[in-house]
Coordinates of C-alpha atoms (C1' of nucleotides) in Angstrom, one line a residue:
Chain Q
X269 CA 190.0 180.6 -11.2
X270 CA 191.5 183.2 -9.0
X271 CA 194.2 181.2 -7.1
X272 CA 195.1 177.6 -6.2
X273 CA 193.1 177.7 -3.0
X274 CA 189.9 178.3 -5.0
X275 CA 191.0 175.7 -7.4
X276 CA 191.0 173.3 -4.5
X277 CA 187.6 174.5 -3.4
X278 CA 186.3 173.9 -6.9
X279 CA 187.7 170.4 -6.8
X280 CA 185.8 169.6 -3.6
X281 CA 182.6 170.7 -5.2
X282 CA 180.0 173.2 -4.2
X283 CA 178.8 171.4 -1.1
X284 CA 181.7 172.2 1.2
X285 CA 182.4 175.5 -0.4
X286 CA 179.6 177.3 1.4
X287 CA 181.5 178.2 4.6
X288 CA 185.0 177.4 3.4
X289 CA 185.6 180.8 2.0
X290 CA 185.4 183.8 4.2
X291 CA 182.1 185.6 3.6
X292 CA 184.1 188.8 3.1
X293 CA 185.0 187.6 -0.4
X294 CA 181.6 186.6 -1.8
X295 CA 182.3 189.1 -4.5
X296 CA 185.3 187.2 -5.7
X297 CA 183.4 183.9 -5.6
X298 CA 180.6 185.5 -7.7
X299 CA 183.1 187.0 -10.1
X300 CA 184.8 183.7 -10.7
X301 CA 181.6 181.8 -11.1
X302 CA 180.2 184.4 -13.4
X303 CA 183.3 184.4 -15.6
X304 CA 183.0 180.6 -15.9
X305 CA 179.3 180.7 -16.8
X306 CA 179.5 183.7 -19.1
X307 CA 182.4 182.1 -20.9
X308 CA 180.6 178.8 -21.3
X309 CA 177.1 180.1 -22.1
X310 CA 177.6 183.6 -23.4
X311 CA 175.9 186.7 -22.0
X312 CA 172.4 185.8 -23.2
X313 CA 172.7 182.1 -22.3
X314 CA 174.0 182.6 -18.8
X315 CA 171.4 182.7 -16.1
X316 CA 171.8 184.4 -12.7
X317 CA 170.6 181.3 -11.0
X318 CA 173.3 179.2 -12.7
X319 CA 175.9 181.6 -11.6
X320 CA 174.5 181.6 -8.0
X321 CA 174.7 177.9 -7.8
X322 CA 178.2 177.8 -9.2
X323 CA 179.3 180.5 -6.7
X324 CA 177.6 178.8 -3.8
X325 CA 175.7 181.9 -3.1
X326 CA 172.1 182.9 -3.1
X327 CA 170.7 184.7 -6.1
X328 CA 169.8 187.7 -3.9
X329 CA 173.4 188.1 -2.9
X330 CA 174.4 188.6 -6.5
X331 CA 171.7 191.3 -6.9
X332 CA 173.0 192.9 -3.7
X333 CA 176.5 193.2 -5.0
X334 CA 175.8 193.9 -8.6
X335 CA 172.6 195.7 -9.4
X336 CA 171.7 193.7 -12.5
X337 CA 173.0 191.2 -15.0
X338 CA 174.7 193.7 -17.2
X339 CA 176.5 195.3 -14.2
X340 CA 177.8 191.9 -13.2
X341 CA 178.9 191.2 -16.7
X342 CA 181.0 194.4 -17.1
X343 CA 182.4 193.8 -13.6
X344 CA 183.6 190.4 -14.7
X345 CA 185.1 191.6 -17.9
X346 CA 187.0 194.4 -16.2
X347 CA 188.2 192.0 -13.5
X348 CA 189.5 189.5 -16.0
X349 CA 191.0 192.3 -18.1
X350 CA 192.9 193.7 -15.1
X351 CA 194.3 190.4 -14.1
X352 CA 195.4 189.6 -17.7
X353 CA 197.0 193.0 -18.1
X354 CA 199.1 192.8 -14.9
X355 CA 200.1 189.3 -15.8
X356 CA 201.0 190.5 -19.3
X357 CA 203.2 193.3 -18.1
X358 CA 205.1 191.1 -15.7
X359 CA 205.8 188.7 -18.6
X360 CA 206.8 191.4 -20.9
X361 CA 209.4 192.3 -18.3
X362 CA 211.0 188.9 -18.8
X363 CA 211.7 189.6 -22.5
X364 CA 215.3 188.4 -23.3
X365 CA 217.3 191.6 -23.0
X366 CA 220.7 190.3 -23.8
X367 CA 219.9 186.9 -25.1
X368 CA 222.3 184.0 -24.7
X369 CA 220.6 181.9 -27.4
X370 CA 218.0 184.0 -29.2
X371 CA 216.1 181.0 -30.3
X372 CA 216.0 179.4 -26.9
X373 CA 215.2 182.6 -25.0
X374 CA 212.5 183.8 -27.4
X375 CA 210.9 180.4 -27.3
X376 CA 210.8 180.4 -23.6
X377 CA 209.4 183.9 -23.6
X378 CA 206.7 182.8 -26.1
X379 CA 205.8 179.8 -23.8
X380 CA 205.4 182.1 -20.9
X381 CA 203.2 184.4 -22.9
X382 CA 200.9 181.6 -24.1
X383 CA 200.8 179.7 -20.9
X384 CA 200.0 182.7 -18.6
X385 CA 198.1 185.0 -20.9
X386 CA 196.9 183.7 -24.2
X387 CA 195.9 180.2 -23.5
X388 CA 194.9 180.1 -19.8
X389 CA 191.3 180.4 -18.6
X390 CA 191.3 184.2 -18.7
X391 CA 192.7 184.3 -22.2
X392 CA 190.0 181.9 -23.3
X393 CA 187.4 184.0 -21.6
X394 CA 188.5 187.2 -23.3
X395 CA 188.8 185.6 -26.7
X396 CA 185.3 184.2 -26.5
X397 CA 183.6 187.2 -25.0
X398 CA 185.3 189.7 -27.3
X399 CA 184.3 187.7 -30.2
X400 CA 180.6 187.1 -29.1
X401 CA 179.8 190.4 -27.3
X402 CA 182.5 192.8 -28.6
X403 CA 180.1 194.4 -31.1
X404 CA 177.4 194.8 -28.4
X405 CA 179.7 196.4 -25.8
X406 CA 182.2 198.3 -27.9
X407 CA 183.3 200.7 -25.1
X408 CA 183.8 197.8 -22.7
X409 CA 186.2 195.9 -24.9
X410 CA 187.8 199.0 -26.3
X411 CA 190.1 198.8 -23.3
X412 CA 191.0 195.3 -24.2
X413 CA 191.8 196.3 -27.7
X414 CA 194.1 199.1 -26.5
X415 CA 195.7 197.5 -23.4
X416 CA 195.4 193.9 -24.4
X417 CA 196.7 192.8 -27.8
X418 CA 197.2 196.4 -28.8
X419 CA 199.6 197.1 -25.9
X420 CA 201.3 193.7 -26.2
X421 CA 201.9 194.5 -29.8
X422 CA 203.5 197.9 -29.2
X423 CA 205.4 196.6 -26.2
X424 CA 206.8 193.7 -28.2
X425 CA 207.6 196.0 -31.1
X426 CA 209.7 198.1 -28.7
X427 CA 211.5 195.1 -27.5
X428 CA 212.2 193.9 -31.0
X429 CA 213.5 197.4 -31.8
X430 CA 216.0 197.0 -29.0
X431 CA 217.1 193.6 -30.2
X432 CA 217.5 195.1 -33.7
X433 CA 219.7 197.9 -32.5
X434 CA 221.7 195.4 -30.6
X435 CA 222.3 193.7 -33.9
X436 CA 220.5 190.5 -33.2
X437 CA 217.5 191.1 -35.5
X438 CA 217.0 193.0 -38.7
X439 CA 213.6 194.5 -39.6
X440 CA 212.1 197.7 -40.8
X441 CA 208.6 197.6 -39.3
X442 CA 208.7 196.6 -35.6
X443 CA 205.0 196.7 -35.1
X444 CA 204.4 194.4 -38.1
X445 CA 207.1 192.0 -36.8
X446 CA 205.4 192.0 -33.4
X447 CA 202.0 191.1 -34.9
X448 CA 203.6 188.4 -37.0
X449 CA 205.4 187.0 -34.0
X450 CA 202.2 186.7 -32.1
X451 CA 200.4 185.2 -35.1
X452 CA 203.1 182.6 -35.6
X453 CA 203.0 181.6 -32.0
X454 CA 199.3 181.2 -32.2
X455 CA 199.5 179.3 -35.6
X456 CA 199.6 175.9 -34.0
X457 CA 197.5 176.8 -31.0
X458 CA 194.3 178.4 -32.2
X459 CA 192.8 175.3 -33.6
X460 CA 193.2 173.7 -30.2
X461 CA 191.9 176.6 -28.2
X462 CA 189.0 177.1 -30.6
X463 CA 187.5 173.9 -29.3
X464 CA 188.2 174.7 -25.7
X465 CA 191.0 172.3 -25.2
X466 CA 194.0 173.5 -23.2
X467 CA 197.2 172.8 -24.9
X468 CA 199.7 170.7 -23.0
X469 CA 203.1 172.2 -22.0
X470 CA 204.7 170.1 -24.7
X471 CA 202.3 171.5 -27.3
X472 CA 203.1 175.1 -26.1
X473 CA 206.8 174.5 -26.4
X474 CA 206.5 173.0 -29.8
X475 CA 204.4 175.8 -31.0
X476 CA 206.7 178.4 -29.6
X477 CA 209.8 176.7 -31.1
X478 CA 208.2 176.4 -34.5
X479 CA 207.1 180.0 -34.4
X480 CA 210.5 181.4 -33.3
X481 CA 212.4 179.4 -35.8
X482 CA 210.4 180.7 -38.7
X483 CA 210.4 184.2 -37.2
X484 CA 214.2 184.1 -36.9
X485 CA 214.6 182.8 -40.4
X486 CA 212.7 185.8 -41.6
X487 CA 214.2 188.4 -39.3
X488 CA 217.5 187.5 -37.8
X489 CA 220.4 189.6 -38.9
X490 CA 222.8 188.0 -41.3
X491 CA 226.0 187.0 -39.5
X492 CA 228.1 188.9 -42.0
X493 CA 226.2 192.1 -41.4
X494 CA 227.8 194.2 -38.8
X495 CA 225.4 195.7 -36.3
X496 CA 226.7 199.1 -37.3
X497 CA 224.4 199.8 -40.2
X498 CA 220.9 199.7 -39.0
X499 CA 217.8 201.2 -40.6
X500 CA 216.3 204.2 -38.8
X501 CA 213.2 203.6 -36.6
X502 CA 210.1 204.3 -38.5
X503 CA 207.5 206.3 -36.7
X504 CA 204.7 204.1 -35.4
X505 CA 201.3 205.0 -36.9
Chain M
X235 CA 174.0 187.0 -48.0
X236 CA 173.4 184.4 -50.7
X237 CA 173.7 186.4 -53.9
X238 CA 173.5 189.9 -55.3
X239 CA 169.8 189.7 -55.9
X240 CA 169.2 189.0 -52.3
X241 CA 171.5 191.8 -51.3
X242 CA 169.3 194.1 -53.3
X243 CA 166.3 192.7 -51.6
X244 CA 167.9 193.4 -48.2
X245 CA 168.6 196.9 -49.3
X246 CA 165.0 197.7 -50.1
X247 CA 164.0 196.6 -46.6
X248 CA 161.6 194.0 -45.4
X249 CA 158.5 195.8 -46.6
X250 CA 158.8 195.0 -50.2
X251 CA 160.6 191.8 -49.8
X252 CA 157.4 190.0 -49.1
X253 CA 156.4 189.0 -52.6
X254 CA 159.6 189.9 -54.3
X255 CA 161.2 186.5 -53.8
X256 CA 159.5 183.5 -55.3
X257 CA 157.7 181.6 -52.5
X258 CA 159.5 178.5 -53.6
X259 CA 162.6 179.7 -51.8
X260 CA 161.4 180.7 -48.4
X261 CA 163.9 178.2 -47.1
X262 CA 166.8 180.2 -48.4
X263 CA 165.3 183.4 -47.1
X264 CA 165.0 181.8 -43.7
X265 CA 168.5 180.4 -43.8
X266 CA 170.0 183.8 -44.6
X267 CA 168.1 185.6 -42.0
X268 CA 168.9 183.0 -39.4
X269 CA 172.6 183.1 -40.2
X270 CA 172.5 186.8 -39.7
X271 CA 170.7 186.7 -36.4
X272 CA 172.6 183.7 -35.0
X273 CA 175.8 185.4 -35.9
X274 CA 174.8 188.6 -34.3
X275 CA 173.1 187.3 -31.2
X276 CA 174.5 183.8 -30.7
X277 CA 172.3 180.7 -30.4
X278 CA 170.7 181.6 -27.0
X279 CA 170.3 185.2 -27.8
X280 CA 168.6 184.7 -31.2
X281 CA 164.8 184.5 -31.1
X282 CA 162.7 182.8 -33.8
X283 CA 160.5 185.9 -34.0
X284 CA 163.5 188.1 -34.8
X285 CA 164.5 185.6 -37.5
X286 CA 161.0 185.6 -38.9
X287 CA 160.9 189.3 -39.2
X288 CA 164.3 189.5 -40.8
X289 CA 163.3 186.8 -43.3
X290 CA 160.0 188.4 -44.1
X291 CA 158.2 185.2 -43.1
X292 CA 155.8 184.2 -40.5
X293 CA 157.1 182.4 -37.5
X294 CA 155.0 179.4 -38.3
X295 CA 156.6 179.0 -41.7
X296 CA 160.0 178.6 -39.9
X297 CA 158.5 175.9 -37.7
X298 CA 157.0 174.2 -40.8
X299 CA 160.4 174.0 -42.5
X300 CA 162.6 173.4 -39.5
X301 CA 161.0 171.6 -36.6
X302 CA 162.7 173.5 -33.8
X303 CA 165.3 176.1 -33.1
X304 CA 168.1 173.7 -32.9
X305 CA 167.2 172.1 -36.2
X306 CA 167.3 175.5 -37.8
X307 CA 170.6 176.2 -36.3
X308 CA 172.3 173.1 -37.5
X309 CA 170.8 173.6 -41.0
X310 CA 172.2 177.1 -41.1
X311 CA 175.7 175.9 -40.0
X312 CA 175.7 173.2 -42.5
X313 CA 174.6 175.5 -45.2
X314 CA 177.3 178.1 -44.5
X315 CA 179.9 175.3 -44.2
X316 CA 179.0 173.9 -47.6
X317 CA 179.1 177.3 -49.3
X318 CA 182.4 178.1 -47.7
X319 CA 183.9 174.7 -48.6
X320 CA 183.0 174.9 -52.2
X321 CA 184.3 178.5 -52.4
X322 CA 187.4 177.3 -50.7
X323 CA 188.1 174.5 -53.2
X324 CA 187.6 176.8 -56.2
X325 CA 190.1 179.2 -54.7
X326 CA 192.6 176.5 -53.9
X327 CA 192.5 175.6 -57.6
X328 CA 193.9 179.1 -58.4
X329 CA 197.1 178.5 -56.4
X330 CA 200.1 179.7 -58.4
X331 CA 201.3 176.6 -60.1
X332 CA 204.2 177.9 -62.1
X333 CA 204.5 181.3 -60.6
X334 CA 205.9 184.2 -62.5
X335 CA 206.6 186.3 -59.5
X336 CA 206.2 184.2 -56.4
X337 CA 205.6 187.2 -54.2
X338 CA 203.0 188.7 -56.4
X339 CA 201.2 185.5 -57.2
X340 CA 201.2 184.3 -53.6
X341 CA 199.9 187.7 -52.4
X342 CA 197.1 187.6 -54.9
X343 CA 196.2 184.1 -53.8
X344 CA 196.1 185.2 -50.2
X345 CA 193.8 188.1 -51.1
X346 CA 191.4 185.8 -52.9
X347 CA 191.5 183.5 -49.8
X348 CA 190.8 186.2 -47.3
X349 CA 188.3 188.1 -49.4
X350 CA 186.1 185.1 -50.4
X351 CA 186.5 182.8 -47.5
X352 CA 188.1 184.1 -44.3
X353 CA 186.9 187.6 -44.0
X354 CA 183.5 187.6 -45.7
X355 CA 180.2 187.2 -44.0
X356 CA 180.3 183.4 -44.0
X357 CA 183.8 183.4 -42.6
X358 CA 182.8 185.7 -39.8
X359 CA 179.8 183.6 -39.1
X360 CA 181.8 180.4 -38.8
X361 CA 184.5 182.1 -36.7
X362 CA 182.0 183.4 -34.2
X363 CA 179.8 180.4 -34.0
X364 CA 182.6 177.9 -33.8
X365 CA 184.0 179.9 -31.0
X366 CA 180.8 180.4 -29.0
X367 CA 178.9 177.1 -29.8
X368 CA 181.7 174.8 -30.8
X369 CA 182.0 173.2 -27.4
X370 CA 178.2 172.7 -27.2
X371 CA 177.9 171.1 -30.6
X372 CA 181.2 169.2 -31.1
X373 CA 180.0 166.9 -33.8
X374 CA 178.4 169.8 -35.8
X375 CA 181.6 171.7 -36.1
X376 CA 183.8 168.7 -36.4
X377 CA 183.2 168.8 -40.1
X378 CA 184.4 172.4 -40.1
X379 CA 187.5 171.4 -38.3
X380 CA 188.2 168.7 -40.8
X381 CA 187.0 170.2 -44.0
X382 CA 187.4 173.9 -43.2
X383 CA 190.8 175.0 -41.8
X384 CA 192.0 171.5 -41.5
X385 CA 191.5 170.8 -45.2
X386 CA 192.7 174.2 -46.2
X387 CA 195.9 173.5 -44.2
X388 CA 196.6 170.1 -45.8
X389 CA 195.7 171.4 -49.3
X390 CA 198.0 174.3 -48.9
X391 CA 200.7 172.0 -47.6
X392 CA 200.5 169.9 -50.7
X393 CA 200.7 173.0 -52.9
X394 CA 203.8 174.2 -50.9
X395 CA 205.3 170.8 -51.4
X396 CA 204.9 171.1 -55.1
X397 CA 206.6 174.5 -55.1
X398 CA 209.4 173.1 -53.0
X399 CA 210.1 170.3 -55.3
X400 CA 210.0 172.8 -58.1
X401 CA 212.8 174.6 -56.3
X402 CA 210.9 177.8 -55.5
X403 CA 210.6 177.1 -51.8
X404 CA 212.6 175.3 -49.2
X405 CA 211.0 173.8 -46.1
X406 CA 210.9 170.6 -44.1
X407 CA 207.4 170.6 -42.6
X408 CA 204.8 171.5 -45.3
X409 CA 201.9 171.3 -42.9
X410 CA 203.6 173.7 -40.5
X411 CA 204.4 176.1 -43.3
X412 CA 200.8 176.1 -44.4
X413 CA 199.6 176.9 -40.9
X414 CA 202.1 179.6 -40.6
X415 CA 201.2 181.0 -44.0
X416 CA 197.6 181.3 -42.9
X417 CA 198.5 182.7 -39.5
X418 CA 200.7 185.4 -41.1
X419 CA 197.9 186.3 -43.5
X420 CA 195.6 186.7 -40.6
X421 CA 198.1 188.6 -38.5
X422 CA 197.0 192.0 -39.6
X423 CA 193.4 191.1 -40.1
X424 CA 192.2 189.4 -37.0
X425 CA 192.1 192.5 -34.9
X426 CA 189.8 194.1 -37.4
X427 CA 187.6 191.1 -37.9
X428 CA 187.3 190.6 -34.1
X429 CA 185.2 193.8 -33.9
X430 CA 183.1 193.0 -36.8
X431 CA 184.7 195.4 -39.2
X432 CA 185.2 194.2 -42.8
X433 CA 188.7 195.0 -44.0
X434 CA 188.9 197.1 -47.1
X435 CA 190.4 195.7 -50.3
X436 CA 193.5 197.8 -49.6
X437 CA 193.8 196.4 -46.1
X438 CA 193.5 192.9 -47.5
X439 CA 196.2 193.5 -50.1
X440 CA 198.5 195.0 -47.5
X441 CA 198.0 192.2 -45.1
X442 CA 198.7 189.6 -47.8
X443 CA 201.8 191.4 -49.1
X444 CA 203.2 191.7 -45.6
X445 CA 202.5 188.0 -44.9
X446 CA 203.9 186.8 -48.1
X447 CA 207.1 188.8 -47.8
X448 CA 207.8 187.5 -44.3
X449 CA 206.9 184.0 -45.4
X450 CA 209.2 184.1 -48.3
X451 CA 212.1 185.5 -46.3
X452 CA 211.7 182.4 -44.1
X453 CA 211.0 179.8 -46.7
X454 CA 212.2 180.8 -50.2
X455 CA 215.0 178.7 -51.6
X456 CA 218.5 180.2 -51.2
X457 CA 218.9 180.8 -55.0
X458 CA 216.0 183.2 -55.0
X459 CA 216.8 184.5 -51.5
X460 CA 219.0 187.4 -52.5
X461 CA 216.5 189.8 -54.1
X462 CA 213.8 189.0 -51.5
X463 CA 214.7 191.7 -49.0
X464 CA 212.3 194.6 -49.5
X465 CA 210.8 197.0 -47.1
X466 CA 207.3 195.9 -45.9
X467 CA 204.3 197.9 -46.9
X468 CA 202.8 200.1 -44.3
X469 CA 200.9 198.6 -41.4
X470 CA 197.2 197.9 -41.6
X471 CA 196.1 199.0 -38.1
Chain T
dG253 C1' 175.2 187.6 24.7
dT254 C1' 173.9 191.5 21.7
dC255 C1' 173.4 193.9 17.6
dA256 C1' 173.9 195.4 13.0
dA257 C1' 175.0 193.9 8.7
dA258 C1' 175.1 190.3 5.4
dT259 C1' 173.1 186.3 3.6
dT260 C1' 169.5 183.1 2.6
dA261 C1' 165.2 180.7 0.7
dG262 C1' 161.3 181.5 -1.3
dA263 C1' 157.4 183.7 -3.2
dC264 C1' 156.2 187.0 -6.5
dA265 C1' 155.1 189.9 -10.7
dC266 C1' 156.6 190.6 -15.2
dT267 C1' 158.5 189.7 -19.5
dA268 C1' 160.3 187.0 -23.2
dT269 C1' 160.5 182.8 -25.7
dT270 C1' 159.4 178.4 -27.5
dG271 C1' 156.4 175.5 -29.9
dT272 C1' 151.4 174.4 -30.9
dC273 C1' 147.0 175.2 -32.9
dT274 C1' 143.4 177.2 -35.8
dA275 C1' 141.1 179.6 -39.3
dA276 C1' 141.7 182.7 -42.9
dA277 C1' 144.3 184.1 -46.8
dA278 C1' 147.5 183.7 -50.7
dC279 C1' 149.5 181.1 -54.1
dG280 C1' 150.5 178.0 -58.1
dT281 C1' 148.7 174.6 -61.1
dC282 C1' 145.5 172.9 -63.8
Chain F
dG267 C1' 137.8 179.7 -62.0
dA268 C1' 138.6 175.5 -58.9
dC269 C1' 141.6 173.0 -55.8
dG270 C1' 145.3 171.5 -52.9
dT271 C1' 149.3 173.4 -50.8
dT272 C1' 151.7 176.9 -48.6
dT273 C1' 151.7 180.8 -45.9
dT274 C1' 150.0 183.9 -42.5
dA275 C1' 148.3 186.2 -38.2
dG276 C1' 147.1 185.6 -33.9
dA277 C1' 145.8 183.3 -29.8
dC278 C1' 147.5 180.0 -26.7
dA279 C1' 149.9 177.1 -23.0
dA280 C1' 154.2 176.1 -21.0
dT281 C1' 158.5 177.3 -19.6
dA282 C1' 162.4 180.1 -18.2
dG283 C1' 164.6 184.1 -16.7
dT284 C1' 164.9 188.8 -14.5
dG285 C1' 164.6 191.6 -10.8
dT286 C1' 161.9 192.7 -6.3
dC287 C1' 160.3 191.9 -1.8
dT288 C1' 160.0 189.8 2.7
dA289 C1' 160.9 187.3 6.6
dA290 C1' 164.1 184.3 8.7
dT291 C1' 168.8 183.1 9.4
dT292 C1' 173.6 183.5 9.8
dT293 C1' 177.7 186.0 10.5
dG294 C1' 181.2 189.0 12.6
dA295 C1' 182.3 192.5 15.8
dC296 C1' 181.8 194.2 20.2

DNA sequence: GTCAAATTAGACACTATTGTCTAAAACGTC
DNA sequence: GACGTTTTAGACAATAGTGTCTAATTTGAC
């Protein structure tokens, strides 16, 4: 789902959608529908006709824009990856720099992350498709590995490093802490998302709060420890 | 892969396999091959002929034993689920009751869990298939949800409760702690397993050690808290 | 209104797959 | 060695999907 307008179109059903959307953006319509169907059926199970119906477009139009099924598939993956990456970076920019309450601010950050990246439609798409088609298209998802969870991991690690030098956290391996932070946030969520359910806002907040509390119990600097003595940054390998 | 003998058969290739295995157990041969192919290709992408070749069996034999493709699929899922469940229970029985070193014993336990349940061929199969076909066959994987990670969670929670009452751990929500323990153990592993790679023993041990140290920093009882601060072992990725 | 480009429906050939059927072969048991 | 069962190879119809082609229609720009 690309934006609220299209969500509204989806809601009205395919009948009205025909002329509702400017014909200049059939490509977007196709990409959205294809993402939906590929996610639901997998690459092999998805049929071009099904995508055409869902996109309110003739099959031939799909073949005009994207030469063949595989071309369409890679286009969809790259589209979703780009959207997710940009969303990811804008969220990373909201990381609590000088936190008022570390627990509250980290929790809110974790909620933003899960709600807009990890647990939304795009996140579900990437999770499913990387899992089912990742081995078949290694170079296609290599970008996801590097710029998706890979990048989020190193970015988070850098942010944790800043908090450590500021004296709020105490840890030796920032990358490890970042991976564990993400793992803890997902701990309560993955069972829900595995079955396609979208967690409610309340569930997201509970999961984030639980994760952050445990994370801080493990990594918050002891109150007695002055922020003066900090371990040196270990080179990231 | 059902047992070492069959692994040997696989290694010799399909040519000799024909008569090598007693014909009484064609069913097992079919189940193994079907698991392999379903896991690799997904339900829609897997073809009966492909399974037949991999099982060194004629297509008709498959239809004799399992009426249709979907019957075979559910049989495979139930077979893998049963195997995983029994393996799971035997591993849960090895949970450190009266631990000598909590860190060492919990780490060793986590390694057993990942090596024999979560990261082996069956674990990969279930993860992939639950993800890709879980929404299509909800009742089929409902058992997995309850008796797989659901059961492992509650079982672990009970074991953590015992350790807590024994004074080794301190926590309020045992179920939450169990989910977080599993999440932490998977933190370093899921990126590897997502792309089909099997973690080495060394990676498994490192991941377990990292997880357990963070877990204990968050949850070990205050008395034993002092000597718990150690540098983490180096990262897996 | 005109025109070029985009879109459409539908037919089409081609391939792959499912599931059935049959007759021959292999097997295990006696 | 004989017999009933299992397995096998192959042909087979039926179905579904991919990708192409064409001719008609719609669209947007002028």
